[in-house]
Backbone as JSON, one array per atom type, in Angstrom:
{
  "sequence": "MCNRGFWTPWLQLLRTKGEGQRGHAFTAVSLEPVFAGIDTYMDQIDKAVQLVTQASGLAPILVCHSMGGLAARAWLNRQTVRRVHRVVTIGTPHHGTWLARFAHGPSGLQMRQGSDWLWQLDQRAVKTESALFTCWYSNCDNIVFPTSAAMLTGASNRFVPGAAHLQLAFLPEVMASTLAMIMQDPNEVETQTVLS",
  "N": [[15.63, 13.04, 36.89], [17.51, 11.75, 38.34], [18.65, 9.41, 40.76], [19.05, 8.56, 44.27], [21.69, 7.81, 44.27], [23.08, 9.81, 43.05], [24.02, 11.46, 45.05], [26.24, 10.25, 46.17], [29.06, 11.14, 46.31], [28.76, 13.24, 48.16], [27.7, 11.89, 50.37], [29.85, 10.31, 51.13], [31.6, 12.22, 52.12], [30.12, 13.21, 54.27], [30.08, 11.03, 55.89], [32.65, 10.84, 56.76], [34.97, 11.03, 59.39], [36.8, 13.38, 60.86], [39.71, 14.7, 62.6], [38.73, 15.39, 65.81], [36.13, 15.51, 64.97], [32.85, 14.21, 64.27], [31.01, 11.73, 62.46], [28.1, 12.49, 60.45], [24.56, 12.36, 60.82], [22.62, 11.32, 58.11], [20.65, 11.12, 55.13], [19.65, 10.09, 51.86], [17.35, 10.68, 49.24], [15.4, 9.19, 46.62], [13.57, 10.73, 44.19], [10.76, 9.48, 43.44], [7.74, 8.2, 41.97], [9.35, 8.68, 38.81], [8.77, 11.58, 36.89], [6.32, 12.13, 38.06], [3.81, 14.23, 39.66], [5.11, 17.03, 41.47], [4.27, 17.37, 44.12], [3.9, 14.79, 44.92], [6.27, 13.9, 46.0], [6.56, 14.86, 48.55], [5.97, 13.28, 50.82], [8.12, 11.49, 50.89], [10.23, 13.2, 51.48], [9.37, 14.08, 53.97], [9.5, 11.68, 55.49], [12.27, 11.25, 55.36], [13.24, 13.51, 56.74], [12.12, 12.99, 59.26], [13.47, 10.59, 59.9], [16.21, 11.4, 60.04], [16.04, 13.37, 62.01], [15.15, 11.85, 64.21], [17.38, 10.19, 64.51], [19.35, 11.96, 65.25], [18.34, 13.95, 66.91], [18.19, 16.53, 66.13], [17.17, 19.28, 64.02], [17.33, 18.94, 60.52], [19.57, 20.0, 57.83], [18.46, 20.6, 54.64], [19.62, 19.55, 51.56], [19.31, 20.19, 48.28], [18.94, 19.26, 44.9], [18.09, 20.62, 41.79], [14.84, 19.81, 40.77], [14.35, 18.76, 43.27], [14.59, 20.85, 45.09], [12.22, 22.27, 44.67], [10.37, 20.37, 45.5], [11.09, 20.27, 48.18], [10.38, 22.88, 48.97], [7.6, 22.74, 48.59], [7.02, 20.82, 50.5], [7.84, 22.21, 52.83], [5.92, 24.23, 52.88], [3.74, 22.85, 53.76], [4.16, 22.4, 56.42], [3.52, 23.0, 59.9], [5.11, 23.73, 61.93], [8.51, 24.75, 62.29], [10.78, 22.55, 60.92], [13.25, 22.18, 59.89], [16.68, 23.25, 59.71], [18.11, 24.71, 57.75], [17.87, 25.26, 54.17], [19.42, 24.23, 51.29], [19.63, 24.91, 47.95], [20.46, 23.71, 44.74], [20.82, 24.65, 41.58], [17.99, 24.83, 41.26], [14.82, 25.2, 39.78], [13.29, 27.64, 40.79], [11.59, 29.56, 39.8], [10.56, 28.31, 37.63], [11.49, 26.96, 34.39], [12.68, 27.74, 31.16], [13.02, 25.57, 29.48], [11.08, 23.74, 30.22], [8.84, 24.19, 28.71], [8.66, 22.33, 26.77], [7.89, 20.07, 28.01], [5.75, 17.3, 28.96], [4.87, 15.71, 31.02], [3.5, 15.57, 34.42], [5.27, 16.81, 36.43], [7.0, 18.28, 34.8], [5.22, 20.06, 33.55], [4.48, 21.51, 35.8], [6.82, 22.86, 36.26], [6.96, 24.76, 34.29], [7.52, 28.08, 33.28], [5.69, 30.54, 34.94], [3.63, 28.83, 35.64], [0.57, 27.6, 37.11], [1.0, 25.99, 39.36], [3.55, 26.78, 40.32], [2.94, 29.45, 40.92], [1.05, 29.09, 42.96], [2.7, 27.82, 44.82], [4.44, 29.91, 45.51], [2.55, 31.66, 46.64], [1.69, 30.28, 48.89], [3.93, 30.19, 50.41], [5.64, 30.7, 53.44], [6.3, 33.82, 54.82], [8.82, 34.25, 56.01], [10.24, 32.16, 55.05], [12.1, 32.2, 52.83], [14.45, 33.21, 53.91], [15.66, 31.05, 55.05], [16.96, 29.82, 53.01], [19.72, 28.95, 50.9], [20.73, 29.51, 47.72], [22.21, 28.1, 45.03], [23.36, 28.93, 41.8], [23.88, 29.14, 38.21], [25.2, 30.75, 35.27], [25.45, 29.12, 33.12], [23.82, 26.96, 33.29], [22.33, 24.28, 31.84], [19.79, 23.28, 32.02], [18.14, 24.68, 33.84], [17.06, 27.7, 33.15], [16.03, 31.04, 32.31], [18.91, 32.46, 34.05], [18.02, 33.82, 36.36], [15.9, 32.28, 37.21], [16.66, 30.44, 39.11], [16.95, 31.7, 41.5], [15.89, 33.01, 44.7], [13.96, 35.56, 46.13], [15.11, 37.22, 48.97], [16.64, 35.11, 49.81], [19.94, 33.67, 50.34], [21.52, 34.07, 47.62], [23.72, 32.51, 45.47], [26.06, 32.87, 43.05], [27.66, 30.97, 40.56], [29.92, 31.05, 38.06], [29.81, 29.66, 34.73], [29.06, 26.91, 35.09], [27.57, 23.78, 34.41], [24.33, 22.12, 34.69], [24.3, 19.54, 36.16], [26.97, 19.48, 36.9], [27.19, 21.61, 38.65], [26.42, 20.72, 41.2], [28.64, 19.4, 42.15], [30.85, 20.99, 42.26], [33.82, 22.17, 43.77], [33.62, 24.61, 45.28], [30.85, 24.86, 45.81], [30.31, 22.46, 47.17], [32.14, 22.63, 49.36], [31.34, 24.99, 50.7], [28.69, 24.39, 51.39], [29.04, 22.06, 52.9], [30.48, 23.18, 54.97], [28.48, 24.6, 56.31], [27.06, 22.45, 57.29], [28.93, 21.16, 58.88], [29.43, 22.78, 61.06], [29.88, 23.71, 64.52], [27.94, 21.69, 66.59], [26.64, 22.88, 68.73], [26.06, 25.33, 67.84], [24.64, 25.08, 65.47], [22.27, 23.0, 63.8], [23.34, 19.9, 62.58], [22.7, 17.92, 60.75], [21.66, 16.06, 57.81], [19.58, 16.0, 54.93], [19.36, 14.82, 51.71], [18.05, 15.67, 48.62]],
  "CA": [[15.68, 11.61, 36.72], [18.61, 11.21, 39.13], [18.24, 8.77, 42.0], [19.87, 8.95, 45.43], [23.1, 7.57, 43.97], [23.63, 11.12, 42.66], [24.6, 12.09, 46.22], [27.31, 9.42, 46.74], [30.24, 11.91, 46.75], [28.38, 13.99, 49.36], [27.53, 10.94, 51.48], [31.18, 9.9, 51.57], [32.14, 13.31, 52.93], [29.35, 13.29, 55.52], [30.43, 9.85, 56.68], [34.03, 11.0, 57.2], [35.22, 11.57, 60.73], [38.14, 13.96, 60.95], [40.2, 14.93, 63.96], [37.81, 16.19, 66.62], [34.81, 15.55, 64.35], [32.1, 12.97, 64.21], [30.2, 11.62, 61.25], [26.82, 13.17, 60.57], [23.37, 11.62, 60.39], [22.2, 11.78, 56.79], [19.96, 10.19, 54.24], [19.4, 10.62, 50.52], [16.11, 10.13, 48.71], [15.13, 9.18, 45.18], [12.24, 11.3, 43.97], [10.08, 8.52, 42.57], [8.03, 7.8, 40.6], [9.88, 9.7, 37.9], [7.79, 12.36, 36.12], [5.06, 12.35, 38.79], [3.67, 15.6, 40.15], [6.11, 17.35, 42.5], [3.69, 17.15, 45.44], [4.03, 13.35, 45.21], [7.53, 13.63, 46.68], [6.58, 15.45, 49.89], [5.99, 12.24, 51.85], [9.48, 10.97, 50.95], [11.03, 14.2, 52.2], [8.92, 14.05, 55.36], [10.08, 10.49, 56.11], [13.71, 11.46, 55.5], [13.44, 14.47, 57.82], [11.83, 12.26, 60.5], [14.54, 9.63, 60.14], [17.43, 12.1, 60.47], [15.75, 14.03, 63.29], [15.15, 10.81, 65.24], [18.74, 9.68, 64.69], [20.26, 12.98, 65.78], [17.7, 14.87, 67.84], [18.36, 17.88, 65.59], [16.54, 19.59, 62.74], [18.36, 18.8, 59.49], [19.77, 20.89, 56.69], [18.09, 19.95, 53.4], [20.44, 19.9, 50.41], [18.42, 19.78, 47.2], [19.36, 19.57, 43.54], [17.09, 20.76, 40.74], [13.45, 19.71, 41.19], [14.32, 18.46, 44.7], [14.36, 22.1, 45.81], [10.78, 22.58, 44.59], [9.69, 19.41, 46.38], [11.36, 20.72, 49.55], [9.55, 24.05, 49.24], [6.22, 22.28, 48.73], [6.96, 20.17, 51.81], [7.91, 23.26, 53.85], [4.63, 24.93, 52.91], [2.77, 21.99, 54.45], [4.53, 22.28, 57.83], [2.95, 23.98, 60.82], [6.23, 24.16, 62.76], [9.77, 24.68, 61.56], [11.4, 21.25, 61.16], [14.59, 22.16, 59.29], [17.52, 24.38, 60.09], [18.35, 25.48, 56.53], [17.65, 24.56, 52.91], [20.37, 24.6, 50.25], [19.2, 24.43, 46.64], [21.51, 23.74, 43.72], [20.19, 24.58, 40.27], [16.55, 24.58, 41.4], [14.03, 26.16, 38.99], [12.3, 28.24, 41.69], [10.63, 30.31, 38.97], [10.36, 27.54, 36.41], [12.57, 26.98, 33.43], [12.25, 27.86, 29.77], [13.06, 24.25, 28.88], [9.87, 22.99, 30.57], [7.79, 24.4, 27.71], [8.6, 21.13, 25.94], [7.52, 18.95, 28.88], [4.37, 16.83, 28.89], [4.52, 15.04, 32.28], [3.02, 16.46, 35.49], [6.31, 17.66, 37.04], [7.47, 19.22, 33.78], [4.21, 21.1, 33.41], [4.56, 22.34, 37.0], [8.04, 23.67, 36.19], [6.88, 25.77, 33.24], [7.5, 29.45, 33.8], [4.35, 31.1, 35.09], [2.62, 27.78, 35.87], [-0.3, 27.77, 38.29], [1.61, 25.31, 40.5], [4.6, 27.66, 40.87], [2.28, 30.61, 41.5], [0.49, 28.66, 44.24], [3.83, 27.57, 45.72], [4.87, 31.22, 46.01], [1.5, 32.24, 47.47], [1.6, 29.55, 50.17], [5.21, 30.28, 51.12], [5.71, 31.48, 54.66], [7.07, 35.02, 54.48], [10.21, 34.15, 56.49], [10.83, 30.94, 54.51], [13.25, 32.39, 51.93], [15.66, 33.47, 54.7], [16.26, 29.75, 55.35], [17.52, 29.26, 51.78], [20.92, 29.31, 50.14], [20.42, 29.05, 46.37], [23.33, 28.1, 44.09], [22.91, 29.0, 40.41], [24.94, 29.42, 37.24], [24.81, 31.31, 33.98], [25.6, 28.08, 32.08], [22.95, 25.83, 33.6], [21.69, 23.88, 30.59], [18.45, 22.81, 32.31], [17.4, 25.74, 34.51], [17.36, 29.03, 32.61], [17.15, 31.97, 32.49], [19.67, 32.39, 35.29], [17.22, 34.32, 37.48], [14.91, 31.28, 37.62], [17.17, 29.63, 40.22], [17.14, 32.55, 42.67], [14.72, 33.36, 45.5], [14.04, 36.84, 46.83], [15.31, 37.07, 50.4], [17.57, 34.01, 50.08], [21.35, 33.91, 50.05], [21.7, 33.59, 46.26], [25.17, 32.41, 45.22], [26.34, 32.69, 41.63], [28.88, 30.27, 40.15], [29.97, 31.18, 36.6], [30.28, 28.63, 33.83], [28.81, 25.53, 35.52], [26.38, 23.11, 33.87], [23.33, 21.74, 35.69], [24.78, 18.47, 37.04], [28.3, 19.88, 37.38], [27.02, 22.57, 39.74], [26.31, 20.03, 42.49], [29.9, 18.77, 42.55], [31.93, 21.97, 42.25], [34.44, 22.3, 45.1], [33.09, 25.77, 45.99], [29.5, 24.55, 46.26], [30.39, 21.4, 48.18], [32.85, 23.1, 50.56], [30.52, 25.97, 51.41], [27.53, 23.7, 51.95], [29.52, 21.18, 53.97], [30.86, 24.04, 56.11], [27.24, 24.84, 57.07], [26.69, 21.2, 57.95], [29.97, 20.74, 59.82], [29.62, 23.73, 62.15], [29.73, 23.23, 65.89], [26.55, 21.33, 66.83], [26.03, 23.78, 69.71], [25.68, 26.54, 67.13], [23.77, 24.81, 64.34], [21.91, 21.61, 63.58], [24.33, 19.45, 61.63], [22.27, 16.7, 60.09], [21.44, 16.36, 56.41], [18.72, 15.25, 54.03], [19.71, 15.16, 50.34], [16.96, 15.31, 47.71]],
  "C": [[16.86, 10.98, 37.46], [18.05, 10.52, 40.37], [19.21, 9.16, 43.11], [21.34, 8.66, 45.25], [23.83, 8.83, 43.53], [24.45, 11.72, 43.8], [25.8, 11.31, 46.8], [28.55, 10.22, 47.14], [29.96, 12.73, 48.02], [28.3, 13.05, 50.56], [28.88, 10.49, 52.02], [31.81, 10.97, 52.46], [31.42, 13.43, 54.27], [29.68, 12.14, 56.47], [31.81, 10.01, 57.33], [34.1, 11.61, 58.59], [36.66, 12.07, 60.75], [38.55, 14.13, 62.39], [39.23, 15.84, 64.7], [36.4, 16.26, 66.03], [34.15, 14.19, 64.44], [31.4, 12.92, 62.86], [28.85, 12.27, 61.5], [25.69, 12.25, 60.14], [22.93, 12.19, 59.04], [21.37, 10.71, 56.12], [19.81, 10.88, 52.89], [18.15, 9.94, 49.99], [16.13, 10.14, 47.19], [13.72, 9.72, 45.0], [11.53, 10.44, 42.92], [8.6, 8.48, 42.92], [8.48, 8.99, 39.75], [8.72, 10.31, 37.11], [6.45, 12.54, 36.82], [4.96, 13.83, 39.17], [4.6, 15.83, 41.33], [5.56, 17.13, 43.91], [3.77, 15.69, 45.88], [5.24, 13.07, 46.09], [7.58, 14.14, 48.12], [6.66, 14.39, 50.99], [7.39, 11.63, 52.0], [10.39, 11.92, 51.72], [10.66, 14.17, 53.68], [9.53, 12.86, 56.1], [11.58, 10.65, 56.33], [14.02, 12.43, 56.64], [13.17, 13.79, 59.17], [12.97, 11.33, 60.87], [15.8, 10.31, 60.69], [17.21, 12.8, 61.81], [15.74, 13.02, 64.43], [16.56, 10.3, 65.54], [19.64, 10.67, 65.42], [19.67, 13.85, 66.87], [17.76, 16.31, 67.37], [17.57, 18.05, 64.3], [17.6, 19.57, 61.66], [18.49, 20.02, 58.58], [19.37, 20.08, 55.46], [19.02, 20.45, 52.3], [19.74, 19.32, 49.19], [18.99, 20.18, 45.84], [18.13, 19.64, 42.64], [15.67, 20.71, 41.3], [13.31, 19.37, 42.67], [14.08, 19.7, 45.54], [12.9, 22.52, 45.78], [9.98, 21.65, 45.49], [9.89, 19.82, 47.84], [10.52, 21.94, 49.9], [8.09, 23.66, 49.42], [6.03, 21.61, 50.1], [6.97, 21.21, 52.94], [6.58, 23.99, 54.0], [3.57, 24.14, 53.66], [3.01, 21.93, 55.96], [3.86, 23.36, 58.67], [4.0, 24.47, 61.82], [7.51, 24.0, 61.94], [10.51, 23.39, 61.93], [12.78, 21.13, 60.54], [15.36, 23.39, 59.74], [17.76, 25.31, 58.9], [17.98, 24.61, 55.33], [18.66, 25.11, 51.9], [19.83, 24.04, 48.94], [20.33, 24.66, 45.63], [20.83, 23.58, 42.37], [18.71, 24.25, 40.32], [15.77, 25.63, 40.6], [12.9, 26.79, 39.84], [11.22, 29.01, 40.93], [10.4, 29.62, 37.64], [11.59, 27.6, 35.51], [12.0, 27.02, 32.02], [12.13, 26.49, 29.13], [11.77, 23.45, 29.13], [8.73, 23.23, 29.59], [7.62, 23.2, 26.79], [8.15, 19.9, 26.73], [6.05, 18.58, 28.71], [3.91, 16.16, 30.18], [4.12, 16.04, 33.34], [4.11, 17.37, 36.08], [6.85, 18.68, 36.04], [6.51, 20.36, 33.57], [4.24, 22.05, 34.61], [5.77, 23.27, 36.94], [8.05, 24.66, 35.03], [6.83, 27.15, 33.89], [6.07, 29.97, 33.82], [3.26, 30.06, 35.33], [1.79, 28.1, 37.11], [0.33, 27.14, 39.52], [2.69, 26.18, 41.14], [3.98, 28.9, 41.52], [1.72, 30.26, 42.87], [1.59, 28.38, 45.27], [4.32, 28.88, 46.33], [3.83, 31.84, 46.94], [1.42, 31.58, 48.83], [2.85, 29.72, 51.01], [5.08, 31.17, 52.35], [6.65, 32.65, 54.38], [8.53, 34.93, 54.91], [10.95, 32.97, 55.85], [12.09, 31.19, 53.69], [14.53, 32.7, 52.69], [16.36, 32.18, 55.09], [17.11, 29.22, 54.19], [18.87, 29.84, 51.38], [20.71, 28.69, 48.77], [21.64, 29.21, 45.46], [22.78, 28.09, 42.66], [24.07, 29.38, 39.51], [24.36, 30.01, 35.97], [24.94, 30.3, 32.83], [24.8, 26.83, 32.4], [22.17, 25.49, 32.33], [20.28, 23.32, 30.79], [17.59, 23.93, 32.9], [17.89, 27.09, 33.97], [16.04, 29.71, 32.27], [17.75, 31.86, 33.9], [18.83, 32.79, 36.5], [16.2, 33.31, 37.99], [15.35, 30.5, 38.84], [17.39, 30.44, 41.49], [15.8, 32.77, 43.39], [14.95, 34.71, 46.16], [14.16, 36.57, 48.32], [16.24, 35.94, 50.79], [19.01, 34.48, 49.9], [21.61, 33.27, 48.68], [23.17, 33.65, 45.89], [25.44, 31.98, 43.79], [27.68, 31.97, 41.42], [28.94, 30.35, 38.62], [30.4, 29.89, 35.9], [30.01, 27.19, 34.21], [27.52, 25.0, 34.9], [25.53, 22.57, 35.02], [23.82, 20.65, 36.65], [26.13, 18.83, 37.66], [28.21, 20.76, 38.62], [27.02, 21.9, 41.12], [27.63, 19.47, 43.01], [31.09, 19.71, 42.45], [32.51, 22.11, 43.65], [33.87, 23.47, 45.91], [31.71, 25.49, 46.59], [29.55, 23.52, 47.39], [31.03, 21.92, 49.47], [32.0, 24.06, 51.37], [29.33, 25.32, 52.09], [27.96, 22.79, 53.09], [29.98, 21.98, 55.19], [29.64, 24.37, 56.96], [26.89, 23.61, 57.9], [27.66, 20.86, 59.07], [30.2, 21.7, 60.98], [29.41, 23.05, 63.49], [28.26, 22.91, 66.17], [25.87, 22.18, 67.9], [25.54, 25.06, 69.06], [24.64, 26.28, 66.06], [23.45, 23.32, 64.27], [22.77, 21.08, 62.43], [23.95, 18.18, 60.89], [21.72, 17.02, 58.71], [20.45, 15.42, 55.74], [19.04, 15.74, 52.62], [18.58, 14.73, 49.41], [17.21, 15.86, 46.32]]
}
């Protein structure tokens, strides 16, 4: 239920131009309408990727919190060519969450552990897709649990102890590591960002 204002601290850092650096093309999206099916958000992600790619000429890095990571995976599964450089997920219920058993809306039902939607998402996934992912997770996430639900096989899974679900996105370690990926030399890596 967070809108794009969630990403304001990140946007301020991406806008910053340090010595020898330039600002980065970026956009943030609100996954709306709230509680809709996760596939509903793919068009918003597609438009954001197009916008950043047109502004920069580079494939972006997607930085996704919670359900945004599932929407990004659904969007990736629809692509016929690779349009992103990397995907960073923060507290994303890749394998559902125990808490979703109490959900009644479409997206909540999709995030139930063992749901048909998650099974289909895994089946459609391109075999090399998980190598694009860095997945941040915590043992104290109060929304996405058990802990293993936020990890993907083949991804760079990064554990942060003691962080709650929203807190995880703003921890210095998570922000610094992710921003380091974004801020690398543009000759080595695409440095543009879509936040979902």
